[in-house]
Structures are given as C-alpha cells and as structure tokens.
Short mmCIF file of C-alpha atoms and ligand atoms in Angstrom, two decimals:
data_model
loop_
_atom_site.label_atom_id
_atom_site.label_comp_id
_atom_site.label_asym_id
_atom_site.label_seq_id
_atom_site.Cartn_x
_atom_site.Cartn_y
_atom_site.Cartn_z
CA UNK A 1253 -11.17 0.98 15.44
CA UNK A 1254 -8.62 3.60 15.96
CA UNK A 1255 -5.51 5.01 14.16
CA UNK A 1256 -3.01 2.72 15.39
CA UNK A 1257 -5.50 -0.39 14.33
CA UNK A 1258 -3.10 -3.30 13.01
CA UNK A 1259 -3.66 -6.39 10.99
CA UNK A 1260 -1.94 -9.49 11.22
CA UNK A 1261 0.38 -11.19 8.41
CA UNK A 1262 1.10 -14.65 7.87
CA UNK A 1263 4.38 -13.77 8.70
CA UNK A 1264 3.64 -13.07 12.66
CA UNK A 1265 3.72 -9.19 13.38
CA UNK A 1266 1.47 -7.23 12.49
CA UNK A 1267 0.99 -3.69 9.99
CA UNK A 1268 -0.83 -0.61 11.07
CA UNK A 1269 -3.68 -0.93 8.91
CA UNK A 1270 -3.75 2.86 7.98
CA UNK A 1271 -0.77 3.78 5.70
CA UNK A 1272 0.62 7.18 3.85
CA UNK A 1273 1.21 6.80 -0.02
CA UNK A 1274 3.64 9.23 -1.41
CA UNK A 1275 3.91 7.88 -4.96
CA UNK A 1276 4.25 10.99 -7.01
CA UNK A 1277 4.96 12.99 -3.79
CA UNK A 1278 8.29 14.62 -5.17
CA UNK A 1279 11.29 15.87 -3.23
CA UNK A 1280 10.73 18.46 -0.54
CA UNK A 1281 6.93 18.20 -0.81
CA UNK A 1282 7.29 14.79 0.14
CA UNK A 1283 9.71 15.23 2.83
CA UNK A 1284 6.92 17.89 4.36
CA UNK A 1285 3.73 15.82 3.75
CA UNK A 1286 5.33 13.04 5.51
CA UNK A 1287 6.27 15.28 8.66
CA UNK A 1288 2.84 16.13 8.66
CA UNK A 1289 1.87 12.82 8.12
CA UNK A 1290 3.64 11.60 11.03
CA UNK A 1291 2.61 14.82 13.39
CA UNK A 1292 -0.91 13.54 12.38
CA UNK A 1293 -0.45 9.82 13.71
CA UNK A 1294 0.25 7.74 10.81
CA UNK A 1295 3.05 5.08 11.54
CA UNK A 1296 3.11 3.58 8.48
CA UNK A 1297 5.06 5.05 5.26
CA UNK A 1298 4.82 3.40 2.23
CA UNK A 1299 7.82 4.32 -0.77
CA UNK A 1300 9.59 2.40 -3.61
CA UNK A 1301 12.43 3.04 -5.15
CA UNK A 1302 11.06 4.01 -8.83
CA UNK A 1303 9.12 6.83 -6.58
CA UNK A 1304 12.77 8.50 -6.46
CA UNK A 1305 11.86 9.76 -2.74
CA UNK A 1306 13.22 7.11 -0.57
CA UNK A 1307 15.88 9.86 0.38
CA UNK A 1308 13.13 12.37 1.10
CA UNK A 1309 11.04 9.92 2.93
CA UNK A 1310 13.95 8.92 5.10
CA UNK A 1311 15.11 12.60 6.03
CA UNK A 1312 11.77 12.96 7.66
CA UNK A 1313 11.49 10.05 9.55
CA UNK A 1314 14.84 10.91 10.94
CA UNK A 1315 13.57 14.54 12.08
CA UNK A 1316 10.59 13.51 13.22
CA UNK A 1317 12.29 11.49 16.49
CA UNK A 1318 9.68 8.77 16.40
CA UNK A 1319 11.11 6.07 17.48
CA UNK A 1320 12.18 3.24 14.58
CA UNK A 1321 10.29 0.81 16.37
CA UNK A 1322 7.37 2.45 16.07
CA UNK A 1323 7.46 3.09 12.46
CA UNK A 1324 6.16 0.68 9.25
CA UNK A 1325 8.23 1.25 6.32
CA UNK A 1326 7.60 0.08 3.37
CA UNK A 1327 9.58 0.00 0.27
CA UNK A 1328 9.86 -1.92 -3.56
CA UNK A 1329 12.05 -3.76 -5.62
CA UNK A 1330 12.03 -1.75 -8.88
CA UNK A 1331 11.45 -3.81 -12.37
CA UNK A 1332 15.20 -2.87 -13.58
CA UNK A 1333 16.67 -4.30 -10.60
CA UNK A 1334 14.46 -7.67 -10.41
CA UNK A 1335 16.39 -10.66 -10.13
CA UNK A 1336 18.19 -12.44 -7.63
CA UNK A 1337 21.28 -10.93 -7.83
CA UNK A 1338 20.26 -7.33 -8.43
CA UNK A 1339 17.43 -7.80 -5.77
CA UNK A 1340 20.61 -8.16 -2.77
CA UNK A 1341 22.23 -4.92 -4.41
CA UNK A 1342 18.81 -2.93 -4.61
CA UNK A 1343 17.49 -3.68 -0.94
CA UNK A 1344 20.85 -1.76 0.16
CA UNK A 1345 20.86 1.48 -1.82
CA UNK A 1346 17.12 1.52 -0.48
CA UNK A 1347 18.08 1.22 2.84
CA UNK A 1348 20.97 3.93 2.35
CA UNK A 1349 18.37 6.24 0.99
CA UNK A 1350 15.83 5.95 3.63
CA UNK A 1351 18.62 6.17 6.08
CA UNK A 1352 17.37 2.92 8.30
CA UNK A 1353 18.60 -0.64 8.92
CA UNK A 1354 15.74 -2.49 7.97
CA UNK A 1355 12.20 -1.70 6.01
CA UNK A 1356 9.62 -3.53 8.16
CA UNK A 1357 7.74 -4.47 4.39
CA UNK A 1358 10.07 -5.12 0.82
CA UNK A 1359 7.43 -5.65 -1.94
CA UNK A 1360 8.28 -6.94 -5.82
CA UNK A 1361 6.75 -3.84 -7.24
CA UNK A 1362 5.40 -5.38 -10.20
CA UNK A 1363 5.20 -9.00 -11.57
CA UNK A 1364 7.99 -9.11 -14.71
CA UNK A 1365 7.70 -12.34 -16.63
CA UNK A 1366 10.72 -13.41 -16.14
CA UNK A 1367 12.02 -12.29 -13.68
CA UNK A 1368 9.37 -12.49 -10.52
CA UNK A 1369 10.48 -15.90 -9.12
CA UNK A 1370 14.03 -14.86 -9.27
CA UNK A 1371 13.31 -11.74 -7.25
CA UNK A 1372 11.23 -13.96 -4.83
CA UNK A 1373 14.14 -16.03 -4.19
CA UNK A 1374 16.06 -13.30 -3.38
CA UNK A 1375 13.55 -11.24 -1.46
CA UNK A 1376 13.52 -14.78 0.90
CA UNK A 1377 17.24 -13.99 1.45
CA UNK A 1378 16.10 -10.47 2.35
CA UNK A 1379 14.15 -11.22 4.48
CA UNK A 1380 16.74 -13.79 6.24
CA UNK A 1381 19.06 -11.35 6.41
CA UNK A 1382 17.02 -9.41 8.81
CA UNK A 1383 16.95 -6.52 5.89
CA UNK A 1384 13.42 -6.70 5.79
CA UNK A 1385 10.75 -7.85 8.43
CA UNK A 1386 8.29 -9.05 6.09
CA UNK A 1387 8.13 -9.78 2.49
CA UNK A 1388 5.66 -9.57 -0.38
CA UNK A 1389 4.20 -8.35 -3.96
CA UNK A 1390 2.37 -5.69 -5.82
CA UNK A 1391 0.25 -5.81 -8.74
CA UNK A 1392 0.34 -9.71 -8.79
CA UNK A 1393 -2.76 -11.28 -10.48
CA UNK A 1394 -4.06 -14.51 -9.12
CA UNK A 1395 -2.30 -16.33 -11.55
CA UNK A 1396 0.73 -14.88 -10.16
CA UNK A 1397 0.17 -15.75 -6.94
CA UNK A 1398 -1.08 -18.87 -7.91
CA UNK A 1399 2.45 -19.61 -9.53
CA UNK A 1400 4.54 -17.89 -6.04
CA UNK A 1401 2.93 -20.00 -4.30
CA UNK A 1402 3.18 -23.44 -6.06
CA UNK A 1403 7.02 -22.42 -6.58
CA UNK A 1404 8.16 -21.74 -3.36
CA UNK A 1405 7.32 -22.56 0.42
CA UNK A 1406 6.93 -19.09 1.74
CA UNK A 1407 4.14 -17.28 0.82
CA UNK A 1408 3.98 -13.41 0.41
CA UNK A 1409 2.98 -11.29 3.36
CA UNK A 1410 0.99 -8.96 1.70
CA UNK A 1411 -0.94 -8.51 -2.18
CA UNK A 1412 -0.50 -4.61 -2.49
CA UNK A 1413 -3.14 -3.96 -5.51
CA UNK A 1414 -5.00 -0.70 -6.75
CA UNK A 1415 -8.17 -1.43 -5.01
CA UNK A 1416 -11.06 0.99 -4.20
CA UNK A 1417 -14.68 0.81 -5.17
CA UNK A 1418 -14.89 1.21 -8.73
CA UNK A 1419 -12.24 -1.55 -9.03
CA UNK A 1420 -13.31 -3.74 -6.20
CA UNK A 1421 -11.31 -6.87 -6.65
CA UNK A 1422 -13.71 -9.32 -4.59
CA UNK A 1423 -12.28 -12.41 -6.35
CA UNK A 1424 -8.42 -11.62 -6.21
CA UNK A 1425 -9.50 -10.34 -2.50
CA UNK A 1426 -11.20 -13.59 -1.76
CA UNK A 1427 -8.00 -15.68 -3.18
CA UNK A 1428 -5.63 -13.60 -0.83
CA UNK A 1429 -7.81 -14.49 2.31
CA UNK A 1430 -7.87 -17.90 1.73
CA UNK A 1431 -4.12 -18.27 1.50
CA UNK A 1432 -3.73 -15.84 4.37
CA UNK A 1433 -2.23 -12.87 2.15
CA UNK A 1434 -3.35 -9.60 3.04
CA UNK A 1435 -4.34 -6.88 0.55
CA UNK A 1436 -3.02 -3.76 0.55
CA UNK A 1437 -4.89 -1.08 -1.51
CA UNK A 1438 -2.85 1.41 -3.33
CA UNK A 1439 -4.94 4.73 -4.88
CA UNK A 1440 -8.08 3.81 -2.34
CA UNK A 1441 -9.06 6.94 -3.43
CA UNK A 1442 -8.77 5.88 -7.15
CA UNK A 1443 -6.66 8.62 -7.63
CA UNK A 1444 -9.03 11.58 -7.17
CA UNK A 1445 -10.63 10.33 -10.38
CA UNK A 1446 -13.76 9.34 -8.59
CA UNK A 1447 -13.89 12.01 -6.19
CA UNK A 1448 -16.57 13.76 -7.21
CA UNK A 1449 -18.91 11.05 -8.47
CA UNK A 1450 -22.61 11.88 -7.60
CA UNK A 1451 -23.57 8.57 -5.59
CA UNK A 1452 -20.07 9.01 -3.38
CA UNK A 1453 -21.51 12.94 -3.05
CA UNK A 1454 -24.86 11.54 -1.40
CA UNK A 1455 -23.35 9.04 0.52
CA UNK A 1456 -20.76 11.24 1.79
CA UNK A 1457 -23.66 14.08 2.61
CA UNK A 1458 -25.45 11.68 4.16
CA UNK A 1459 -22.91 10.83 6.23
CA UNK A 1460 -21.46 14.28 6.77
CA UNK A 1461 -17.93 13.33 5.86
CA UNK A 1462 -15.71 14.38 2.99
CA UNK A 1463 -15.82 11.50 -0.20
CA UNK A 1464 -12.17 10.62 0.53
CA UNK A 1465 -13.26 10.14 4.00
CA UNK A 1466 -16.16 7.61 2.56
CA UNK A 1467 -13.78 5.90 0.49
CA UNK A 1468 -11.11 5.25 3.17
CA UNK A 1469 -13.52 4.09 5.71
CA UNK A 1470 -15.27 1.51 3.43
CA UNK A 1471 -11.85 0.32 2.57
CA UNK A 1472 -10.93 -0.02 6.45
CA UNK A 1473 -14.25 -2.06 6.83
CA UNK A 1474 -13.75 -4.69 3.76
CA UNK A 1475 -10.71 -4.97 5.95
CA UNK A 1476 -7.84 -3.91 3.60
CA UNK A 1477 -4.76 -1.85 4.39
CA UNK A 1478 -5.25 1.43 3.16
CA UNK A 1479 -2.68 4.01 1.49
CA UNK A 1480 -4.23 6.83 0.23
CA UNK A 1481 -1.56 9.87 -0.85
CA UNK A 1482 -1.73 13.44 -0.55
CA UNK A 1483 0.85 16.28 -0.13
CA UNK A 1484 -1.67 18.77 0.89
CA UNK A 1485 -1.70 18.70 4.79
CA UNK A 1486 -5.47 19.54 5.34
CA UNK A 1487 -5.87 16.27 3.44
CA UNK A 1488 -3.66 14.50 5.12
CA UNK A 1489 -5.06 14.94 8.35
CA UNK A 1490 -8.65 14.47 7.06
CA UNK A 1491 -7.62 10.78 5.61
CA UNK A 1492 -6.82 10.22 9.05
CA UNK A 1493 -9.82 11.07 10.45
CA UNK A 1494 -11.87 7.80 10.05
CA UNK A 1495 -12.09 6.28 13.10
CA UNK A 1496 -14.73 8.54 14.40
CA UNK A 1497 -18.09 6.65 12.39
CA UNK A 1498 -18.97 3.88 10.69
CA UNK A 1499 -20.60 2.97 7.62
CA UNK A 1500 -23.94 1.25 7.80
CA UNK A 1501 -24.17 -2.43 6.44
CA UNK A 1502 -26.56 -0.87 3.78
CA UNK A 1503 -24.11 1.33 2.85
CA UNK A 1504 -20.92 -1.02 2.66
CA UNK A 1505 -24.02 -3.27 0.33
CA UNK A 1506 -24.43 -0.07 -1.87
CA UNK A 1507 -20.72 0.76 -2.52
CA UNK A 1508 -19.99 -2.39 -3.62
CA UNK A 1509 -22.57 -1.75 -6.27
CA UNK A 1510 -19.43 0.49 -8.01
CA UNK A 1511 -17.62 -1.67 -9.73
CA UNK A 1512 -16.52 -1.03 -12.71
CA UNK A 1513 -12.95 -2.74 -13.40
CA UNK A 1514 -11.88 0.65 -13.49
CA UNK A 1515 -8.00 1.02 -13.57
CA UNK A 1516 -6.13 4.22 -13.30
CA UNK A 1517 -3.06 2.94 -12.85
CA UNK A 1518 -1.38 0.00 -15.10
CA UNK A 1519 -3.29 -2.98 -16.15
CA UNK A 1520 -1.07 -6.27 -14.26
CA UNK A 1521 -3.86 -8.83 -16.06
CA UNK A 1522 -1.91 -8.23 -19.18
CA UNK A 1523 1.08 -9.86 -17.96
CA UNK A 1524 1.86 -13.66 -18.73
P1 A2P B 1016 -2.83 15.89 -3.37
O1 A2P B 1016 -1.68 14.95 -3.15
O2 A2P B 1016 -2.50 17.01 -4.29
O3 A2P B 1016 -3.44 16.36 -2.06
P2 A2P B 1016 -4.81 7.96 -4.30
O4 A2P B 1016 -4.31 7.87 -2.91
O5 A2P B 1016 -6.08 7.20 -4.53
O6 A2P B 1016 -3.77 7.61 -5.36
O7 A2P B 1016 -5.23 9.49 -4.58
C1 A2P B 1016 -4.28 10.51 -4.56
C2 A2P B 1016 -4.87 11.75 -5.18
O8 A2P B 1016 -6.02 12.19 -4.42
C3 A2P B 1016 -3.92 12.90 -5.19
O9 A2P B 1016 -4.15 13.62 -6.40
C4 A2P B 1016 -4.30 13.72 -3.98
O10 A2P B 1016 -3.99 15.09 -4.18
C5 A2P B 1016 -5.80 13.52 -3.93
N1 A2P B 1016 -6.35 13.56 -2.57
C6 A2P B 1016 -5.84 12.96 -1.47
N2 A2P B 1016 -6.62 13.16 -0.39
C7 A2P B 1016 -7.65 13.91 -0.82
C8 A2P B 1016 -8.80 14.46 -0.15
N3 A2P B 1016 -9.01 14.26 1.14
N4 A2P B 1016 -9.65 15.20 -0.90
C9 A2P B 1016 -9.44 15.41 -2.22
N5 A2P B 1016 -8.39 14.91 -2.90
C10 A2P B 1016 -7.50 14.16 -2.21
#
C-alpha cells in the first residue's frame, strides 16, 4: 500500500483511497491546510458546499500547479438546493467556487425525504453532462439505498458515511459491497472524540504510532476510503504517514471489538 493507493468504483475509474476532509476547516486556514495537504501527497480533496470553503479549497488547488488530472475533488449537493432543478443550478456555483470544470465525485450530502430521488435524477444529468466524473450519496441508510437503487438504474458510486471504530457499520458496509458501492468514511478519526481512549493508547504504543495513525490504518485495511481532517500541518502530514506498517490480524480482530453505535455527527437512521 502506498499514498497514491486507489480503489475502484462501479463507475470505472478509480479514487485515491486516502482523502483530506476540511469540513469545519474555515477560510484561510483551509486554503493553507490544503497547500500543505497537497505538498504532503494527498490527491484527493473532499468539500461541500454547506462547508462554505469551496472558494478556499479551489484557490489552493490552483496555486499548488498540480496538474487537474491528477487531482480527486470531491464536492456535495447541499439539502436547500436538493431537487432536480436546483441540483443543475447548484453543481455550477460549486464549480465557480472551486474554480475547475468538473469535480471528479458530486455526492447528495444528506438523504431529505423528499427530495433524494429528485436530486438523484438530476445528479444522473450531472454526471452526463461531464460536470461530474462520478456520482453518489452521504449519510444514506440502507433503506435509502435500498430505495436508490430499486428507483433508478444507476447505482451510486460511493456511500460516504461517518465510519470509524466505535461506529463500525459492518452491516451497512456489507450491503455497499454487495451492490458494488464503496464506503467512504467521513470523521475516521471520530472527530478527536476517541482520541485518547485507553485501548487505542495501548494499541497505538504497541505499535509505536500516534492513535490517529491507528485509526486511519485500520480504516485503510477494512478497505474504506478514508478522510480524516485537520488544519494543523504536523497532523496533516502524520495522517499521511500510514503506509509504512501494518496492523496485525489480531489487532484489526480487537478493534472491531469498539463498537459502540457511537455518532458524533447527525443521526441519518432517523430519516424516513
Ligand atoms: P485539527 O483540525 O485542529 O488539527 P475527523 O477527521 O475524524 O472528523 O477528526 C477531525 C478532528 O481531529 C479535528 O478536531 C482535528 O483537529 C483532529 N485531528 C486530526 N488529526 C489529528 C491527529 N493526528 N492527532 C490529533 N488530533 C487530530
């Protein structure tokens, strides 16, 4: 495994599997952390529009002088704007923000009762339009998916879900592999509230890496893309810095001991 280690989608192409989260990353903090970010070897940026950085996010990319092709950007459909319709209109003043052509990855941020099929449709037309190389959701349940999926003949690309070992989704994880959607974990370091949780401490001493490290490798090896954030630079180059060791089969058995449904971020179960 090394940093520029990609996974397939259903979709053909393929996504570096190692991503930069800069939800909460606000304006010039997250215009530096992702300069560092890309000086450090990530490739793969993941934004939304609620984020309100798109603009920031796209002003580094442009300094950097990385090529486009060699970039993954991601961005998301906001609730506000779901719908067909509004979905056309939103895609654009994305793209205007970030300053590029096309996002490689458009995501329905969240699934809105009544509203999720529209945006579907009209993240298909997207995607058609060569706006967007790939298409797919975030926060969607299995019921969800299990609705997308009766509804419409393209399946998403990509399930991006707050996933790390204290909410280790093995069922929604298992459904997404057997219809060939890949998960995408968002706060894989469950937002720093686990960080200093005594078992992660003795694994992590054991292993004589950092806990963030242990929690980004053992996403890595259930095989999920990864975003963790940070807009401190010593962490960003330390979540990069996982392709170095491995975690023992014992260990990987141990970690998934964790779970505890824990959610930091918003609860998507609750949503009809
Ligand atoms: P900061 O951005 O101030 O560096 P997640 O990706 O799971 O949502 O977690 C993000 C949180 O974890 C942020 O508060 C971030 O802080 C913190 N964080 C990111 N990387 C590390 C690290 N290597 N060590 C400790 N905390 C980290």
């Amino acid at each position: 495994m090394k940093i520029e280690e990609r996974l397939k989608l259903n979709s053909g192409g393929t996504i570096p599997q190692l991503g930069f989260g800069v939800w909460k990353a606000k304006r010039n903090d997250c215009y530096k952390a992702v300069l560092v970010a890309l000086e450090a070897g990530y490739r793969h940026i993941d934004t939304a529009a609620i984020y309100g950085n798109e603009g920031h996010v796209g002003r580094a990319i442009a300094e950097s002088g990385i090529e486009r092709k060699e970039l993954f950007v991601t961005t998301k459909l906001w609730n506000s704007a779901q719908g067909y319709e509004k979905s056309q209109a939103a895609i654009k003043k994305s793209l205007d923000n970030l300053q590029l052509d096309y996002v490689d990855l458009y995501l329905i941020h969240f699934p809105v009762a009544d509203k999720r099929l529209d945006s579907w449709r009209g993240l298909i037309e997207i995607q058609q339009k060569g706006l967007s190389k790939h298409i797919g959701v975030s926060n969607f349940t299995q019921p969800h998916l299990e609705e997308l999926i009766a509804k419409s003949d393209i399946k998403p690309a990509i399930n991006q879900v707050e996933f790390h070992p204290w909410l280790n989704q093995q069922d929604l994880k298992s459904f997404c592999e057997g219809n060939g959607i890949l998960l995408q974990a968002y706060s894989p370091l469950s937002h720093g509230e686990k960080l200093s949780d005594p078992a992660l401490a003795s694994v992590a001493a054991a292993c004589n890496r950092t806990p963030a490290q242990i929690l980004l490798r053992w996403g890595l090896q259930m095989g999920n893309a990864i975003l963790p954030k940070s807009v401190t630079p010593e962490r960003i180059r330390q979540n990069a810095a996982l392709f170095d060791f491995e975690l023992s089969e014992e260990t990987m058995k141990e970690i998934a001991t964790w779970n505890e449904n824990l959610r930091t971020c918003w609860d998507p179960t609750e949503v009809p």
